[in-house]
Amino acid sequence: MNWNRLLLSGIFVWILQLLLADFLAINTVRPDFIVIVVLYWSLRYGRLIGIVFGFLIGLLVDLSGTASFFGLSPLTYSITGYLGGSLMGKYSTMGLLYFSLAWIGVLAFSFLIFSMVQYQHIFGVNTFLFWSKWIATSFYTLCFAGILQFIYPIHKTQ
Amino acid sequence: MAVVRGKSTEFVAFLTSPLTWVKSMMYLEEENQLLREINLSLTLQVETMLNLDKENQELNEMLEFKSKTNLKILPVRVVNKGIQPNLLSIIIDAGTDDQVEPNQPVLTAKGVIGKTIQTNKTASIVQLITDVNYRISVRILPSGATGILRWVGGGKGQVREVQKNVEINIGDKVRTSGFSDIYPAGLPVGTVAGVFDERGSYQKDVIVTLPTDLNAFQYAFVVIDRNNELE
């Protein structure tokens, strides 16, 4: 395993998120490049690396100006790392369709946890708005993950 | 932990400030045009207000009533709008060196947008009105009904448990109530967009439109001193 490559890719994506997220915002929803890189790491290096690096980069995200729920990003990225790591080496048995659905599900679940915490009161007040928030947040990031498949398909990490 | 968060906030502010500068340059001409229009409109308003102020002073003297607002306001620039998938906090380019402390109101020309929660020497984190943990005590005018406002998505806030017998209409102004230790009375918050009267309940819910577009603003103001609020 190349530790330098892992660290550099993490720092590069963090800076990318820091500088570009606001430019790409649509009605306060921004793409999350970091969750994509955590998924790639975990699929390539397994659960342990996924969890540890997910936690560390999540900490870095929360230190970059999070107002409340300090610790939510390490939690969601660690879960992404764990679930992504579970898919390691499964491409050959699952096939392209189910493998793709599985990693899309992992990303969607990660955003569901984020939304459940951040929009817990909206869930009680307006359930439709809550689900639309979750779908919008997940879908926007999934679009970027989808574009990335043309450049570096996720199953190539296997 | 607060020290680590403070230092990291300063680092992020430093890292993103060149990009913020470029972004502000992009909008400069458009903003300039808008400001010129506002300036003209305000000049006309000032003329009217000067006359009204003179009249008000005379009436106050007659009633021996002494009231003066004297808030100390610091203009700040937004250097970063957070890194999370949703906009919940911002970083501003002012800290303890500029007398900014935690729990000070942050507003734009249109209304309150949040409060400072973490400060360091040159940068501070602002918790926005869109954060789930954010609450603000408000008064609805002209009825005078008070309540706690919280964000409910889509540029709207909700004031719950307002007394049912109070008359509230769409378009009524919503201001800070002054009951809070953080927000002085009378800061603009929004306007009433809807009133929901639940059958069998002793209270009603009020939906408030929050005027500031959180996507677009780049400058804000921090109320750094409210001790002389009422003299």
CSV table of C-alpha atoms in Angstrom, one decimal:
chain,number,residue,atom,x,y,z
A,1,MET,CA,0.0,0.0,0.0
A,2,ASN,CA,1.3,3.4,-1.0
A,3,TRP,CA,0.8,5.7,2.1
A,4,ASN,CA,2.0,8.8,0.4
A,5,ARG,CA,-0.5,8.3,-2.4
A,6,LEU,CA,-3.3,7.8,0.1
A,7,LEU,CA,-2.3,11.0,2.1
A,8,LEU,CA,-1.8,13.2,-0.9
A,9,SER,CA,-5.1,12.1,-2.5
A,10,GLY,CA,-6.9,12.9,0.8
A,11,ILE,CA,-5.3,16.4,1.1
A,12,PHE,CA,-5.9,17.1,-2.6
A,13,VAL,CA,-9.6,16.2,-2.3
A,14,TRP,CA,-10.0,18.2,0.9
A,15,ILE,CA,-8.5,21.3,-0.8
A,16,LEU,CA,-10.7,20.7,-3.8
A,17,GLN,CA,-13.8,20.5,-1.6
A,18,LEU,CA,-12.7,23.6,0.3
A,19,LEU,CA,-12.2,25.7,-2.9
A,20,LEU,CA,-14.9,24.3,-5.2
A,21,ALA,CA,-17.8,23.3,-3.1
A,22,ASP,CA,-19.3,26.8,-2.9
A,23,PHE,CA,-18.8,27.4,-6.7
A,24,LEU,CA,-20.8,24.2,-7.5
A,25,ALA,CA,-23.5,24.9,-4.9
A,26,ILE,CA,-27.2,24.6,-6.1
A,27,ASN,CA,-29.6,26.2,-3.6
A,28,THR,CA,-27.3,25.4,-0.6
A,29,VAL,CA,-26.6,21.8,-1.7
A,30,ARG,CA,-23.0,21.1,-2.5
A,31,PRO,CA,-21.2,18.0,-3.9
A,32,ASP,CA,-19.2,16.0,-1.4
A,33,PHE,CA,-16.0,14.9,-3.1
A,34,ILE,CA,-14.6,13.5,0.1
A,35,VAL,CA,-17.2,10.8,0.5
A,36,ILE,CA,-16.3,9.6,-3.0
A,37,VAL,CA,-12.6,9.3,-2.2
A,38,VAL,CA,-13.4,7.5,1.0
A,39,LEU,CA,-15.4,5.0,-1.0
A,40,TYR,CA,-12.6,4.5,-3.5
A,41,TRP,CA,-10.1,4.0,-0.6
A,42,SER,CA,-12.2,1.5,1.2
A,43,LEU,CA,-12.9,-0.5,-2.0
A,44,ARG,CA,-9.2,-0.6,-2.8
A,45,TYR,CA,-7.7,-1.1,0.7
A,46,GLY,CA,-10.5,-2.7,2.7
A,47,ARG,CA,-12.5,-1.9,5.8
A,48,LEU,CA,-9.8,-1.0,8.3
A,49,ILE,CA,-8.2,1.6,6.0
A,50,GLY,CA,-11.6,2.9,5.0
A,51,ILE,CA,-12.7,3.4,8.6
A,52,VAL,CA,-9.4,4.9,9.8
A,53,PHE,CA,-9.0,7.3,6.9
A,54,GLY,CA,-12.7,8.1,6.8
A,55,PHE,CA,-12.5,9.1,10.4
A,56,LEU,CA,-9.4,11.2,10.0
A,57,ILE,CA,-10.6,13.0,6.9
A,58,GLY,CA,-14.0,13.5,8.6
A,59,LEU,CA,-12.2,15.2,11.5
A,60,LEU,CA,-10.4,17.4,9.0
A,61,VAL,CA,-13.7,18.4,7.5
A,62,ASP,CA,-15.2,19.2,10.9
A,63,LEU,CA,-12.2,21.3,11.7
A,64,SER,CA,-12.7,23.3,8.5
A,65,GLY,CA,-15.6,25.4,9.9
A,66,THR,CA,-18.4,23.2,11.1
A,67,ALA,CA,-20.7,25.0,13.5
A,68,SER,CA,-22.6,22.2,15.3
A,69,PHE,CA,-22.6,18.4,15.4
A,70,PHE,CA,-18.8,18.3,15.6
A,71,GLY,CA,-18.0,14.6,14.9
A,72,LEU,CA,-20.8,13.9,12.4
A,73,SER,CA,-18.5,13.8,9.4
A,74,PRO,CA,-16.1,11.3,11.0
A,75,LEU,CA,-19.1,9.1,11.8
A,76,THR,CA,-20.6,9.2,8.3
A,77,TYR,CA,-17.2,8.8,6.5
A,78,SER,CA,-16.3,5.9,8.9
A,79,ILE,CA,-19.5,4.2,8.1
A,80,THR,CA,-18.9,4.7,4.3
A,81,GLY,CA,-15.4,3.2,4.8
A,82,TYR,CA,-16.8,0.2,6.6
A,83,LEU,CA,-19.6,-0.5,4.1
A,84,GLY,CA,-17.3,0.3,1.1
A,85,GLY,CA,-14.7,-2.1,2.6
A,86,SER,CA,-17.3,-4.8,2.7
A,87,LEU,CA,-17.6,-4.6,-1.1
A,88,MET,CA,-13.9,-5.1,-1.6
A,89,GLY,CA,-13.2,-8.0,-4.0
A,90,LYS,CA,-17.0,-8.5,-4.6
A,91,TYR,CA,-17.1,-7.2,-8.2
A,92,SER,CA,-16.3,-10.6,-9.8
A,93,THR,CA,-19.1,-12.3,-7.8
A,94,MET,CA,-21.7,-9.5,-7.9
A,95,GLY,CA,-21.4,-8.4,-11.5
A,96,LEU,CA,-21.4,-4.8,-12.7
A,97,LEU,CA,-25.1,-4.0,-12.1
A,98,TYR,CA,-25.3,-5.2,-8.5
A,99,PHE,CA,-21.9,-3.9,-7.6
A,100,SER,CA,-22.9,-0.4,-8.9
A,101,LEU,CA,-26.2,-0.5,-7.0
A,102,ALA,CA,-24.3,-1.5,-3.9
A,103,TRP,CA,-21.8,1.4,-3.9
A,104,ILE,CA,-24.7,3.8,-4.8
A,105,GLY,CA,-26.5,2.4,-1.8
A,106,VAL,CA,-23.5,3.0,0.4
A,107,LEU,CA,-23.3,6.7,-0.6
A,108,ALA,CA,-27.0,7.1,-0.2
A,109,PHE,CA,-26.9,5.6,3.2
A,110,SER,CA,-24.1,7.8,4.3
A,111,PHE,CA,-26.1,10.9,3.3
A,112,LEU,CA,-29.2,9.5,5.0
A,113,ILE,CA,-27.3,9.4,8.3
A,114,PHE,CA,-26.1,13.0,7.7
A,115,SER,CA,-29.6,14.2,6.9
A,116,MET,CA,-31.2,12.3,9.8
A,117,VAL,CA,-28.9,14.2,12.2
A,118,GLN,CA,-28.9,17.6,10.4
A,119,TYR,CA,-32.6,17.7,9.5
A,120,GLN,CA,-34.1,15.8,12.4
A,121,HIS,CA,-36.6,18.6,13.1
A,122,ILE,CA,-37.6,18.8,9.5
A,123,PHE,CA,-38.4,15.1,9.6
A,124,GLY,CA,-41.1,15.8,12.2
A,125,VAL,CA,-42.4,19.0,10.6
A,126,ASN,CA,-42.4,18.2,6.9
A,127,THR,CA,-41.5,14.6,5.9
A,128,PHE,CA,-41.6,15.4,2.2
A,129,LEU,CA,-39.1,18.2,2.6
A,130,PHE,CA,-36.8,15.9,4.6
A,131,TRP,CA,-36.7,13.2,1.9
A,132,SER,CA,-36.3,15.8,-0.9
A,133,LYS,CA,-33.3,17.2,1.1
A,134,TRP,CA,-31.8,13.7,1.3
A,135,ILE,CA,-32.4,12.9,-2.3
A,136,ALA,CA,-31.0,16.3,-3.5
A,137,THR,CA,-27.8,16.0,-1.4
A,138,SER,CA,-27.2,12.3,-2.4
A,139,PHE,CA,-28.1,12.8,-6.1
A,140,TYR,CA,-25.8,15.8,-6.6
A,141,THR,CA,-22.8,13.9,-5.2
A,142,LEU,CA,-23.8,10.7,-7.1
A,143,CYS,CA,-23.8,12.7,-10.3
A,144,PHE,CA,-20.1,13.6,-9.8
A,145,ALA,CA,-19.4,9.9,-8.8
A,146,GLY,CA,-21.1,8.9,-12.1
A,147,ILE,CA,-19.0,11.3,-14.1
A,148,LEU,CA,-15.9,9.9,-12.4
A,149,GLN,CA,-16.9,6.4,-13.7
A,150,PHE,CA,-16.0,7.5,-17.3
A,151,ILE,CA,-12.5,8.6,-16.1
A,152,TYR,CA,-11.7,6.0,-13.5
A,153,PRO,CA,-14.4,3.3,-13.0
A,154,ILE,CA,-14.8,2.2,-9.4
A,155,HIS,CA,-14.6,-1.5,-10.2
A,156,LYS,CA,-11.0,-1.0,-11.4
A,157,THR,CA,-10.0,-0.5,-7.8
A,158,GLN,CA,-10.7,-4.2,-7.2
B,1,MET,CA,-10.4,21.5,21.5
B,2,ALA,CA,-11.5,25.1,21.1
B,3,VAL,CA,-7.9,26.1,20.4
B,4,VAL,CA,-7.5,23.4,17.7
B,5,ARG,CA,-10.8,24.4,16.1
B,6,GLY,CA,-9.8,28.1,16.3
B,7,LYS,CA,-6.4,27.5,14.7
B,8,SER,CA,-7.9,25.3,12.0
B,9,THR,CA,-10.5,28.0,11.2
B,10,GLU,CA,-7.8,30.5,10.8
B,11,PHE,CA,-5.9,28.2,8.5
B,12,VAL,CA,-9.0,27.5,6.3
B,13,ALA,CA,-9.7,31.3,6.2
B,14,PHE,CA,-6.1,31.9,5.0
B,15,LEU,CA,-6.3,29.1,2.4
B,16,THR,CA,-9.6,30.2,0.9
B,17,SER,CA,-9.2,34.0,1.1
B,18,PRO,CA,-7.6,34.3,-2.4
B,19,LEU,CA,-10.4,32.5,-4.0
B,20,THR,CA,-13.0,34.6,-2.2
B,21,TRP,CA,-11.2,37.7,-3.4
B,22,VAL,CA,-11.4,36.4,-7.0
B,23,LYS,CA,-15.1,35.6,-6.5
B,24,SER,CA,-15.9,39.0,-5.1
B,25,MET,CA,-14.1,40.6,-8.1
B,26,MET,CA,-16.4,38.7,-10.4
B,27,TYR,CA,-19.5,40.2,-8.8
B,28,LEU,CA,-18.0,43.6,-8.3
B,29,GLU,CA,-19.7,45.4,-11.3
B,30,GLU,CA,-23.1,43.9,-10.7
B,31,GLU,CA,-22.8,44.7,-7.0
B,32,ASN,CA,-21.7,48.3,-7.7
B,33,GLN,CA,-24.8,48.9,-9.9
B,34,LEU,CA,-27.0,47.5,-7.2
B,35,LEU,CA,-25.4,49.6,-4.5
B,36,ARG,CA,-25.9,52.8,-6.6
B,37,GLU,CA,-29.6,52.1,-6.9
B,38,ILE,CA,-29.9,51.4,-3.2
B,39,ASN,CA,-27.9,54.5,-2.5
B,40,LEU,CA,-30.3,56.7,-4.4
B,41,SER,CA,-33.3,55.0,-2.8
B,42,LEU,CA,-31.8,55.4,0.7
B,43,THR,CA,-30.9,59.1,0.1
B,44,LEU,CA,-34.6,59.7,-0.6
B,45,GLN,CA,-35.6,57.8,2.5
B,46,VAL,CA,-33.1,59.7,4.6
B,47,GLU,CA,-34.7,63.0,3.6
B,48,THR,CA,-38.1,61.7,4.8
B,49,MET,CA,-36.6,60.2,7.9
B,50,LEU,CA,-34.8,63.3,9.0
B,51,ASN,CA,-38.1,65.1,9.0
B,52,LEU,CA,-39.7,62.3,10.9
B,53,ASP,CA,-36.8,62.2,13.4
B,54,LYS,CA,-37.2,65.8,14.1
B,55,GLU,CA,-40.8,65.4,14.7
B,56,ASN,CA,-40.2,62.3,16.9
B,57,GLN,CA,-37.6,64.2,19.0
B,58,GLU,CA,-40.1,66.9,19.6
B,59,LEU,CA,-42.8,64.4,20.7
B,60,ASN,CA,-40.3,62.5,22.9
B,61,GLU,CA,-39.3,65.7,24.6
B,62,MET,CA,-42.9,66.4,25.2
B,63,LEU,CA,-43.3,62.9,26.7
B,64,GLU,CA,-39.9,63.0,28.4
B,65,PHE,CA,-39.1,59.6,26.8
B,66,LYS,CA,-35.5,58.7,26.2
B,67,SER,CA,-34.7,56.0,23.7
B,68,LYS,CA,-31.6,55.6,21.6
B,69,THR,CA,-30.2,52.7,19.7
B,70,ASN,CA,-26.5,52.6,19.8
B,71,LEU,CA,-25.3,49.2,18.5
B,72,LYS,CA,-21.7,48.8,17.5
B,73,ILE,CA,-21.5,47.0,14.2
B,74,LEU,CA,-18.5,45.5,12.5
B,75,PRO,CA,-18.6,44.8,8.7
B,76,VAL,CA,-17.0,41.4,7.9
B,77,ARG,CA,-16.3,39.4,4.7
B,78,VAL,CA,-17.3,35.7,4.3
B,79,VAL,CA,-14.2,33.8,3.5
B,80,ASN,CA,-15.6,30.3,3.4
B,81,LYS,CA,-19.1,28.8,3.4
B,82,GLY,CA,-18.1,25.5,5.1
B,83,ILE,CA,-17.2,22.2,3.5
B,84,GLN,CA,-20.2,20.0,4.3
B,85,PRO,CA,-22.7,18.9,1.6
B,86,ASN,CA,-25.2,21.5,2.9
B,87,LEU,CA,-24.7,25.1,3.9
B,88,LEU,CA,-24.9,25.3,7.7
B,89,SER,CA,-22.0,27.5,8.7
B,90,ILE,CA,-19.6,30.1,7.4
B,91,ILE,CA,-16.2,31.5,8.3
B,92,ILE,CA,-15.8,35.3,8.6
B,93,ASP,CA,-12.5,37.3,8.4
B,94,ALA,CA,-12.8,38.8,11.9
B,95,GLY,CA,-11.9,37.4,15.3
B,96,THR,CA,-11.0,38.4,18.8
B,97,ASP,CA,-8.6,41.1,17.4
B,98,ASP,CA,-11.7,42.9,16.1
B,99,GLN,CA,-13.7,42.4,19.3
B,100,VAL,CA,-15.7,39.5,17.9
B,101,GLU,CA,-16.6,37.0,20.6
B,102,PRO,CA,-18.8,33.9,20.7
B,103,ASN,CA,-22.6,34.5,20.7
B,104,GLN,CA,-22.7,37.7,18.8
B,105,PRO,CA,-25.5,38.3,16.2
B,106,VAL,CA,-24.5,38.2,12.6
B,107,LEU,CA,-26.8,39.9,10.0
B,108,THR,CA,-26.9,41.3,6.5
B,109,ALA,CA,-28.7,44.4,5.4
B,110,LYS,CA,-31.9,42.2,5.0
B,111,GLY,CA,-31.9,40.5,8.3
B,112,VAL,CA,-30.3,38.2,10.9
B,113,ILE,CA,-28.5,35.2,9.4
B,114,GLY,CA,-26.8,33.6,12.5
B,115,LYS,CA,-24.5,34.1,15.4
B,116,THR,CA,-20.8,33.6,16.1
B,117,ILE,CA,-20.0,30.4,17.9
B,118,GLN,CA,-16.3,30.0,17.7
B,119,THR,CA,-13.7,32.8,17.5
B,120,ASN,CA,-10.0,33.0,17.1
B,121,LYS,CA,-7.7,36.0,16.5
B,122,THR,CA,-8.5,36.7,12.9
B,123,ALA,CA,-11.4,34.4,12.0
B,124,SER,CA,-14.6,33.1,13.4
B,125,ILE,CA,-17.2,30.4,12.7
B,126,VAL,CA,-20.8,31.6,12.3
B,127,GLN,CA,-23.7,29.2,12.9
B,128,LEU,CA,-26.3,30.0,10.2
B,129,ILE,CA,-30.0,30.2,10.7
B,130,THR,CA,-30.2,26.9,8.6
B,131,ASP,CA,-28.5,24.9,11.3
B,132,VAL,CA,-30.8,22.5,13.2
B,133,ASN,CA,-29.6,23.8,16.5
B,134,TYR,CA,-30.3,27.4,15.8
B,135,ARG,CA,-33.1,29.2,17.5
B,136,ILE,CA,-34.0,32.9,17.7
B,137,SER,CA,-36.6,34.7,19.9
B,138,VAL,CA,-38.8,36.9,17.7
B,139,ARG,CA,-41.6,39.3,17.9
B,140,ILE,CA,-44.3,39.7,15.2
B,141,LEU,CA,-45.3,43.2,14.5
B,142,PRO,CA,-47.7,45.0,14.8
B,143,SER,CA,-49.5,42.3,16.9
B,144,GLY,CA,-46.5,42.0,19.3
B,145,ALA,CA,-46.8,38.2,19.6
B,146,THR,CA,-43.6,36.5,20.6
B,147,GLY,CA,-42.2,33.1,19.9
B,148,ILE,CA,-39.1,31.0,19.0
B,149,LEU,CA,-38.2,30.8,15.4
B,150,ARG,CA,-36.4,27.9,13.8
B,151,TRP,CA,-35.6,27.1,10.2
B,152,VAL,CA,-37.8,24.6,8.4
B,153,GLY,CA,-36.2,24.6,4.9
B,154,GLY,CA,-36.7,26.4,1.6
B,155,GLY,CA,-35.9,29.8,2.9
B,156,LYS,CA,-38.6,29.6,5.5
B,157,GLY,CA,-38.7,29.6,9.3
B,158,GLN,CA,-41.4,28.6,11.7
B,159,VAL,CA,-42.6,30.2,14.9
B,160,ARG,CA,-44.6,27.7,17.0
B,161,GLU,CA,-46.9,28.0,19.9
B,162,VAL,CA,-48.1,31.6,19.2
B,163,GLN,CA,-51.3,32.5,21.1
B,164,LYS,CA,-54.4,31.8,19.1
B,165,ASN,CA,-56.2,35.0,19.9
B,166,VAL,CA,-53.4,37.2,18.5
B,167,GLU,CA,-54.2,38.6,15.0
B,168,ILE,CA,-51.3,37.9,12.6
B,169,ASN,CA,-51.5,38.6,8.9
B,170,ILE,CA,-49.4,37.6,5.9
B,171,GLY,CA,-46.7,40.3,5.3
B,172,ASP,CA,-46.4,41.3,9.0
B,173,LYS,CA,-42.8,42.1,10.0
B,174,VAL,CA,-40.8,39.7,12.2
B,175,ARG,CA,-38.1,41.2,14.5
B,176,THR,CA,-35.9,40.0,17.3
B,177,SER,CA,-37.8,40.2,20.6
B,178,GLY,CA,-35.0,41.4,22.8
B,179,PHE,CA,-35.7,38.6,25.3
B,180,SER,CA,-32.5,36.9,24.4
B,181,ASP,CA,-29.0,37.6,25.8
B,182,ILE,CA,-27.6,37.4,22.3
B,183,TYR,CA,-29.9,39.4,20.1
B,184,PRO,CA,-30.9,43.0,20.8
B,185,ALA,CA,-34.5,43.9,20.1
B,186,GLY,CA,-35.7,45.1,16.7
B,187,LEU,CA,-33.3,43.4,14.4
B,188,PRO,CA,-35.1,42.4,11.2
B,189,VAL,CA,-35.6,38.6,10.8
B,190,GLY,CA,-38.3,38.2,8.0
B,191,THR,CA,-41.9,38.6,7.1
B,192,VAL,CA,-44.9,36.4,7.8
B,193,ALA,CA,-45.7,34.1,4.9
B,194,GLY,CA,-48.4,32.0,6.4
B,195,VAL,CA,-50.5,31.3,9.6
B,196,PHE,CA,-51.6,27.8,10.5
B,197,ASP,CA,-54.5,27.5,13.0
B,198,GLU,CA,-54.8,24.0,14.2
B,199,ARG,CA,-58.3,23.0,15.2
B,200,GLY,CA,-58.5,22.0,18.9
B,201,SER,CA,-55.2,23.6,19.7
B,202,TYR,CA,-54.7,26.7,21.9
B,203,GLN,CA,-51.8,27.9,19.7
B,204,LYS,CA,-51.0,28.5,16.1
B,205,ASP,CA,-47.9,28.2,13.9
B,206,VAL,CA,-46.5,31.0,11.9
B,207,ILE,CA,-44.4,30.5,8.8
B,208,VAL,CA,-41.8,33.3,8.2
B,209,THR,CA,-39.9,34.1,5.0
B,210,LEU,CA,-36.3,34.7,5.6
B,211,PRO,CA,-35.1,37.4,3.2
B,212,THR,CA,-31.4,36.7,2.9
B,213,ASP,CA,-30.3,34.4,0.1
B,214,LEU,CA,-27.7,32.3,1.8
B,215,ASN,CA,-26.2,31.3,-1.5
B,216,ALA,CA,-25.4,34.8,-2.6
B,217,PHE,CA,-24.2,36.9,0.3
B,218,GLN,CA,-20.5,37.7,0.7
B,219,TYR,CA,-20.5,40.4,3.3
B,220,ALA,CA,-22.2,40.5,6.7
B,221,PHE,CA,-22.2,42.5,9.9
B,222,VAL,CA,-21.5,41.5,13.5
B,223,VAL,CA,-23.1,43.3,16.4
B,224,ILE,CA,-20.0,43.5,18.6
B,225,ASP,CA,-21.4,45.6,21.4
B,226,ARG,CA,-25.0,45.9,22.6
B,227,ASN,CA,-24.3,47.3,26.0
B,228,ASN,CA,-25.5,50.8,25.0
B,229,GLU,CA,-28.5,49.4,23.2
B,230,LEU,CA,-31.0,51.4,25.3
B,231,GLU,CA,-29.7,54.5,27.0
